[in-house]
Amino acid sequence: MDLKSNILEITSILGFIGALVIGIVLGLIGGGGSILTVPIFVYLLGINPVVATAYSLFVVGVSSLTGALKNMKKKLVDFKTAIVFAIPAFIAVYLTRRFLVPSIPEELFEVNNFLVTRDIGIMIFFAFIMLLASYSMIRGKCVNCDDEDAEIHYNYPMILLEGLVVGVITGIVGAGGGFLIIPALVMLAKLPMKKAVATSLLIIAIKSLIGFIGDVETMEIDWYFLLSFTAFSLIGILVGVWLNKFIEGSKLKKSFGWFTLLMGIYIIVKEIWY
C-alpha cells in the first residue's frame, strides 16, 4: 500500500472517529455537532462544501432525532416550544436549501486579486457563525440552568423570528443551530438548561431533515457513505445522552465554546491565506 493510500485510510478513520465525537457533543449540549461535521467533511474527507453542508444536515438531523427520542422518554422535551420554534425554522431552511443555495454563483467577487468563490464564501460564513456560537457558549450566562421545575413563559413573536433566522443560517451552512436555539429557549421561553438541550434536539432534527429534502431534489447523494457516517454519529449521541445525566447544565458548554472559537479562526486563516 503506497503513502497516498495510507494517508487516505488514516483520514477516513479520523473522519469516522469525528462522527462519534459529533454525536457525543450533540447528546451533551444539544448543539455544536454541525460545528464539527462540516469541517470534518471538507478538510478530512475532501468533500465539496456545498455537498458537505447537505450531508451535515442529514447526519445532524438523524442524530438529533435519536437523542430527542431518548429525551422524550425522560419527559425533558417541551413539545409546545418545539412546535412554535420549528415551524418557521423548517420553512426557512427548506426554501434556503431548495432555492437560495443552488442559485449562489460559483464566483462571488474579487478583492485585491483574491477570488472569493462560492466554496470559500460558504466556509468563511460558516466560520463567522462559529465565532458567534463560541461567544454564546463561552459567555455561559443563563437563567434557571439547572432548575427543571422552573415556570415556563413564552415570547411568541421573538421565538418565531429567531426560528426564521436560525432556519436561514441552517440552510446556508448546514449547521443545526443549537448554539442559537438553546439561548433562545432559555431566554425567550424560560426553559431550564436540560429541557432546552432536549427540546433543541427535536427542533434541530425536524428542520435539518426537512432542509435535506431540498438537497435530495437538487444533488446526487452518496447514500452508502452518508449512512455509514451517520451510524457512527448515532452511537456517539447515545453515549452523549447517557453522559448528560452526570453533568450539570451550567457546566456543559464553555470548554466546547473555546474549541469552537479556535476552529472558526483556523477556517478563516485556511480559506484566506492557503
Short mmCIF file of C-alpha atoms in Angstrom, two decimals:
data_model
loop_
_atom_site.label_atom_id
_atom_site.label_comp_id
_atom_site.label_asym_id
_atom_site.label_seq_id
_atom_site.Cartn_x
_atom_site.Cartn_y
_atom_site.Cartn_z
CA MET A 1 0.00 0.00 0.00
CA ASP A 2 1.56 3.36 -1.04
CA LEU A 3 1.86 6.51 1.09
CA LYS A 4 -1.13 8.21 -0.56
CA SER A 5 -3.39 5.23 0.18
CA ASN A 6 -2.17 5.16 3.78
CA ILE A 7 -2.95 8.85 4.22
CA LEU A 8 -6.42 8.40 2.72
CA GLU A 9 -7.11 5.47 5.04
CA ILE A 10 -5.95 7.41 8.10
CA THR A 11 -8.05 10.46 7.24
CA SER A 12 -11.08 8.22 6.67
CA ILE A 13 -10.60 6.62 10.10
CA LEU A 14 -10.21 10.06 11.70
CA GLY A 15 -13.35 11.19 9.89
CA PHE A 16 -15.44 8.35 11.34
CA ILE A 17 -13.95 8.94 14.80
CA GLY A 18 -15.09 12.53 14.29
CA ALA A 19 -18.60 11.19 13.62
CA LEU A 20 -18.59 9.63 17.10
CA VAL A 21 -17.48 12.93 18.63
CA ILE A 22 -20.24 14.79 16.73
CA GLY A 23 -22.86 12.55 18.31
CA ILE A 24 -21.40 12.87 21.80
CA VAL A 25 -21.37 16.67 21.56
CA LEU A 26 -24.98 16.74 20.34
CA GLY A 27 -26.08 14.46 23.16
CA LEU A 28 -24.27 16.51 25.78
CA ILE A 29 -25.10 20.11 24.83
CA GLY A 30 -27.95 19.86 22.30
CA GLY A 31 -25.92 21.62 19.61
CA GLY A 32 -22.45 22.03 18.23
CA GLY A 33 -22.48 18.80 16.24
CA SER A 34 -22.58 20.52 12.88
CA ILE A 35 -19.78 22.84 14.01
CA LEU A 36 -17.65 19.70 13.72
CA THR A 37 -19.48 17.95 10.86
CA VAL A 38 -18.79 20.42 8.05
CA PRO A 39 -15.02 20.83 8.78
CA ILE A 40 -14.66 17.02 9.03
CA PHE A 41 -16.37 16.53 5.66
CA VAL A 42 -14.44 19.35 3.95
CA TYR A 43 -10.94 19.14 5.47
CA LEU A 44 -10.60 15.47 6.49
CA LEU A 45 -12.72 13.74 3.85
CA GLY A 46 -12.27 16.20 0.97
CA ILE A 47 -15.96 16.77 0.24
CA ASN A 48 -17.15 19.88 -1.60
CA PRO A 49 -18.53 22.49 0.89
CA VAL A 50 -21.98 22.64 -0.71
CA VAL A 51 -22.30 18.84 -0.56
CA ALA A 52 -20.76 18.85 2.93
CA THR A 53 -23.46 21.20 4.23
CA ALA A 54 -26.12 18.90 2.77
CA TYR A 55 -24.58 15.79 4.34
CA SER A 56 -24.25 17.69 7.62
CA LEU A 57 -27.99 18.35 7.65
CA PHE A 58 -28.72 14.63 7.33
CA VAL A 59 -26.15 13.46 9.91
CA VAL A 60 -27.12 16.09 12.46
CA GLY A 61 -30.83 15.62 11.74
CA VAL A 62 -30.84 11.83 12.24
CA SER A 63 -28.51 12.01 15.26
CA SER A 64 -30.60 14.75 16.86
CA LEU A 65 -33.80 12.79 16.30
CA THR A 66 -32.26 9.80 18.09
CA GLY A 67 -31.26 11.99 21.02
CA ALA A 68 -34.68 13.65 21.09
CA LEU A 69 -36.45 10.27 21.27
CA LYS A 70 -34.26 9.27 24.20
CA ASN A 71 -35.05 12.55 25.96
CA MET A 72 -38.78 12.15 25.29
CA LYS A 73 -38.73 9.03 27.43
CA LYS A 74 -37.29 11.16 30.24
CA LYS A 75 -40.04 13.79 29.67
CA LEU A 76 -37.46 16.51 29.09
CA VAL A 77 -38.80 17.68 25.70
CA ASP A 78 -41.18 20.66 25.71
CA PHE A 79 -43.34 19.94 22.63
CA LYS A 80 -45.21 23.25 22.63
CA THR A 81 -41.98 25.23 22.47
CA ALA A 82 -40.54 22.88 19.83
CA ILE A 83 -43.57 23.34 17.54
CA VAL A 84 -43.62 27.16 17.88
CA PHE A 85 -39.91 27.35 17.07
CA ALA A 86 -39.69 24.60 14.44
CA ILE A 87 -42.46 25.71 12.06
CA PRO A 88 -40.81 28.95 10.84
CA ALA A 89 -37.38 27.29 11.05
CA PHE A 90 -38.16 24.35 8.78
CA ILE A 91 -39.96 26.54 6.24
CA ALA A 92 -36.91 28.84 6.09
CA VAL A 93 -34.35 26.03 5.87
CA TYR A 94 -36.23 24.15 3.14
CA LEU A 95 -36.61 27.26 0.96
CA THR A 96 -32.96 28.18 1.54
CA ARG A 97 -31.62 24.74 0.53
CA ARG A 98 -34.08 24.28 -2.33
CA PHE A 99 -33.77 27.69 -3.99
CA LEU A 100 -31.17 30.02 -2.42
CA VAL A 101 -28.09 27.76 -2.16
CA PRO A 102 -28.37 26.35 -5.74
CA SER A 103 -28.63 29.92 -7.07
CA ILE A 104 -25.35 31.11 -5.48
CA PRO A 105 -22.85 31.71 -8.34
CA GLU A 106 -19.53 29.82 -8.47
CA GLU A 107 -17.58 33.11 -8.37
CA LEU A 108 -18.82 35.74 -5.90
CA PHE A 109 -16.36 38.68 -6.05
CA GLU A 110 -12.66 39.55 -6.19
CA VAL A 111 -10.63 41.54 -3.63
CA ASN A 112 -7.00 42.52 -4.42
CA ASN A 113 -6.69 39.71 -6.98
CA PHE A 114 -8.14 37.20 -4.48
CA LEU A 115 -11.16 35.47 -5.99
CA VAL A 116 -13.86 34.61 -3.47
CA THR A 117 -15.63 31.53 -4.82
CA ARG A 118 -18.89 30.01 -3.58
CA ASP A 119 -16.99 27.33 -1.65
CA ILE A 120 -14.71 29.84 0.07
CA GLY A 121 -17.67 32.13 0.82
CA ILE A 122 -19.66 29.32 2.44
CA MET A 123 -16.72 28.26 4.63
CA ILE A 124 -15.94 31.84 5.74
CA PHE A 125 -19.61 32.45 6.56
CA PHE A 126 -19.61 29.15 8.43
CA ALA A 127 -16.52 30.28 10.39
CA PHE A 128 -18.25 33.56 11.26
CA ILE A 129 -21.21 31.60 12.64
CA MET A 130 -18.74 29.51 14.64
CA LEU A 131 -17.30 32.66 16.21
CA LEU A 132 -20.80 33.79 17.20
CA ALA A 133 -21.50 30.34 18.59
CA SER A 134 -18.29 30.35 20.62
CA TYR A 135 -19.23 33.69 22.21
CA SER A 136 -22.66 32.33 23.14
CA MET A 137 -21.13 29.21 24.71
CA ILE A 138 -18.14 30.85 26.43
CA ARG A 139 -20.25 33.60 28.00
CA GLY A 140 -22.28 30.83 29.60
CA LYS A 141 -24.86 33.03 31.33
CA CYS A 142 -28.35 31.58 31.64
CA VAL A 143 -31.35 31.71 33.89
CA ASN A 144 -32.76 28.56 35.54
CA CYS A 145 -29.85 26.49 34.15
CA ASP A 146 -30.44 23.57 36.46
CA ASP A 147 -33.94 24.25 37.83
CA GLU A 148 -36.05 21.68 36.00
CA ASP A 149 -39.20 22.83 37.79
CA ALA A 150 -38.89 26.49 36.77
CA GLU A 151 -42.05 28.10 35.37
CA ILE A 152 -42.06 28.34 31.56
CA HIS A 153 -43.06 31.60 29.81
CA TYR A 154 -43.26 32.33 26.08
CA ASN A 155 -42.28 35.35 23.99
CA TYR A 156 -44.00 34.14 20.83
CA PRO A 157 -43.02 36.93 18.37
CA MET A 158 -39.32 36.63 19.25
CA ILE A 159 -39.42 32.81 19.19
CA LEU A 160 -40.95 32.90 15.69
CA LEU A 161 -38.40 35.48 14.48
CA GLU A 162 -35.48 33.50 15.89
CA GLY A 163 -36.86 30.37 14.23
CA LEU A 164 -36.77 32.10 10.83
CA VAL A 165 -33.22 33.40 11.35
CA VAL A 166 -31.92 30.02 12.52
CA GLY A 167 -33.63 28.34 9.56
CA VAL A 168 -31.86 30.55 7.01
CA ILE A 169 -28.47 30.10 8.72
CA THR A 170 -29.01 26.34 8.88
CA GLY A 171 -29.85 26.28 5.20
CA ILE A 172 -26.72 28.15 4.13
CA VAL A 173 -24.06 26.48 6.28
CA GLY A 174 -25.66 23.15 7.17
CA ALA A 175 -25.41 23.91 10.90
CA GLY A 176 -28.19 22.68 13.14
CA GLY A 177 -28.16 25.95 15.06
CA GLY A 178 -28.29 24.51 18.57
CA PHE A 179 -25.94 27.25 19.73
CA LEU A 180 -28.60 29.79 18.68
CA ILE A 181 -31.65 27.72 19.64
CA ILE A 182 -30.62 26.93 23.22
CA PRO A 183 -30.07 30.57 24.30
CA ALA A 184 -33.39 31.44 22.66
CA LEU A 185 -35.24 28.69 24.53
CA VAL A 186 -33.62 29.72 27.82
CA MET A 187 -34.19 33.46 27.38
CA LEU A 188 -37.44 33.57 25.39
CA ALA A 189 -39.28 30.53 26.79
CA LYS A 190 -37.52 30.45 30.19
CA LEU A 191 -36.75 26.74 29.80
CA PRO A 192 -34.20 25.27 32.24
CA MET A 193 -30.98 24.25 30.52
CA LYS A 194 -31.51 20.49 30.36
CA LYS A 195 -35.04 20.93 28.94
CA ALA A 196 -33.66 23.46 26.46
CA VAL A 197 -30.98 20.96 25.36
CA ALA A 198 -33.55 18.17 24.96
CA THR A 199 -36.05 20.39 23.12
CA SER A 200 -33.35 21.81 20.83
CA LEU A 201 -32.52 18.29 19.63
CA LEU A 202 -36.09 17.82 18.40
CA ILE A 203 -36.09 21.22 16.68
CA ILE A 204 -32.71 20.54 15.04
CA ALA A 205 -33.91 17.14 13.83
CA ILE A 206 -37.08 18.50 12.22
CA LYS A 207 -35.53 21.43 10.39
CA SER A 208 -32.31 19.65 9.38
CA LEU A 209 -34.10 16.69 7.81
CA ILE A 210 -36.62 18.91 6.02
CA GLY A 211 -33.73 21.04 4.75
CA PHE A 212 -32.02 17.91 3.47
CA ILE A 213 -35.12 17.06 1.42
CA GLY A 214 -34.38 20.23 -0.57
CA ASP A 215 -30.91 18.82 -1.35
CA VAL A 216 -32.18 15.40 -2.42
CA GLU A 217 -34.13 17.23 -5.12
CA THR A 218 -31.07 19.10 -6.42
CA MET A 219 -27.94 16.91 -5.97
CA GLU A 220 -26.70 13.31 -6.14
CA ILE A 221 -26.27 11.71 -2.69
CA ASP A 222 -23.69 9.02 -1.83
CA TRP A 223 -26.06 7.08 0.44
CA TYR A 224 -23.63 4.31 1.38
CA PHE A 225 -21.07 6.75 2.73
CA LEU A 226 -23.66 9.03 4.33
CA LEU A 227 -25.49 6.22 6.16
CA SER A 228 -22.19 4.71 7.37
CA PHE A 229 -21.02 8.05 8.76
CA THR A 230 -24.41 8.66 10.36
CA ALA A 231 -24.32 5.26 12.08
CA PHE A 232 -21.15 6.26 13.95
CA SER A 233 -22.74 9.57 14.92
CA LEU A 234 -25.78 7.72 16.30
CA ILE A 235 -23.56 5.67 18.59
CA GLY A 236 -21.97 8.90 19.76
CA ILE A 237 -25.26 10.63 20.57
CA LEU A 238 -26.43 7.68 22.68
CA VAL A 239 -23.19 7.99 24.66
CA GLY A 240 -23.68 11.77 24.92
CA VAL A 241 -27.27 11.49 26.19
CA TRP A 242 -26.09 8.98 28.81
CA LEU A 243 -23.23 11.25 29.91
CA ASN A 244 -25.65 14.17 30.16
CA LYS A 245 -27.16 12.56 33.28
CA PHE A 246 -23.92 13.13 35.20
CA ILE A 247 -23.08 16.71 34.18
CA GLU A 248 -24.71 19.92 35.47
CA GLY A 249 -26.37 22.08 32.81
CA SER A 250 -24.35 25.18 33.70
CA LYS A 251 -21.05 23.33 33.09
CA LEU A 252 -21.79 21.80 29.69
CA LYS A 253 -20.80 24.40 27.14
CA LYS A 254 -17.84 26.63 27.99
CA SER A 255 -14.94 24.33 27.05
CA PHE A 256 -16.57 23.44 23.74
CA GLY A 257 -17.05 27.18 23.15
CA TRP A 258 -13.28 27.71 23.29
CA PHE A 259 -12.74 24.81 20.89
CA THR A 260 -15.31 26.33 18.51
CA LEU A 261 -13.53 29.70 18.67
CA LEU A 262 -10.21 28.10 17.66
CA MET A 263 -11.88 26.13 14.84
CA GLY A 264 -13.53 29.28 13.47
CA ILE A 265 -10.22 31.16 13.43
CA TYR A 266 -8.50 28.18 11.77
CA ILE A 267 -11.08 28.02 8.97
CA ILE A 268 -10.80 31.76 8.23
CA VAL A 269 -6.99 31.59 8.12
CA LYS A 270 -7.01 28.46 5.95
CA GLU A 271 -9.54 29.78 3.42
CA ILE A 272 -7.94 33.22 3.04
CA TRP A 273 -4.22 32.51 3.24
CA TYR A 274 -3.87 28.94 1.91
#
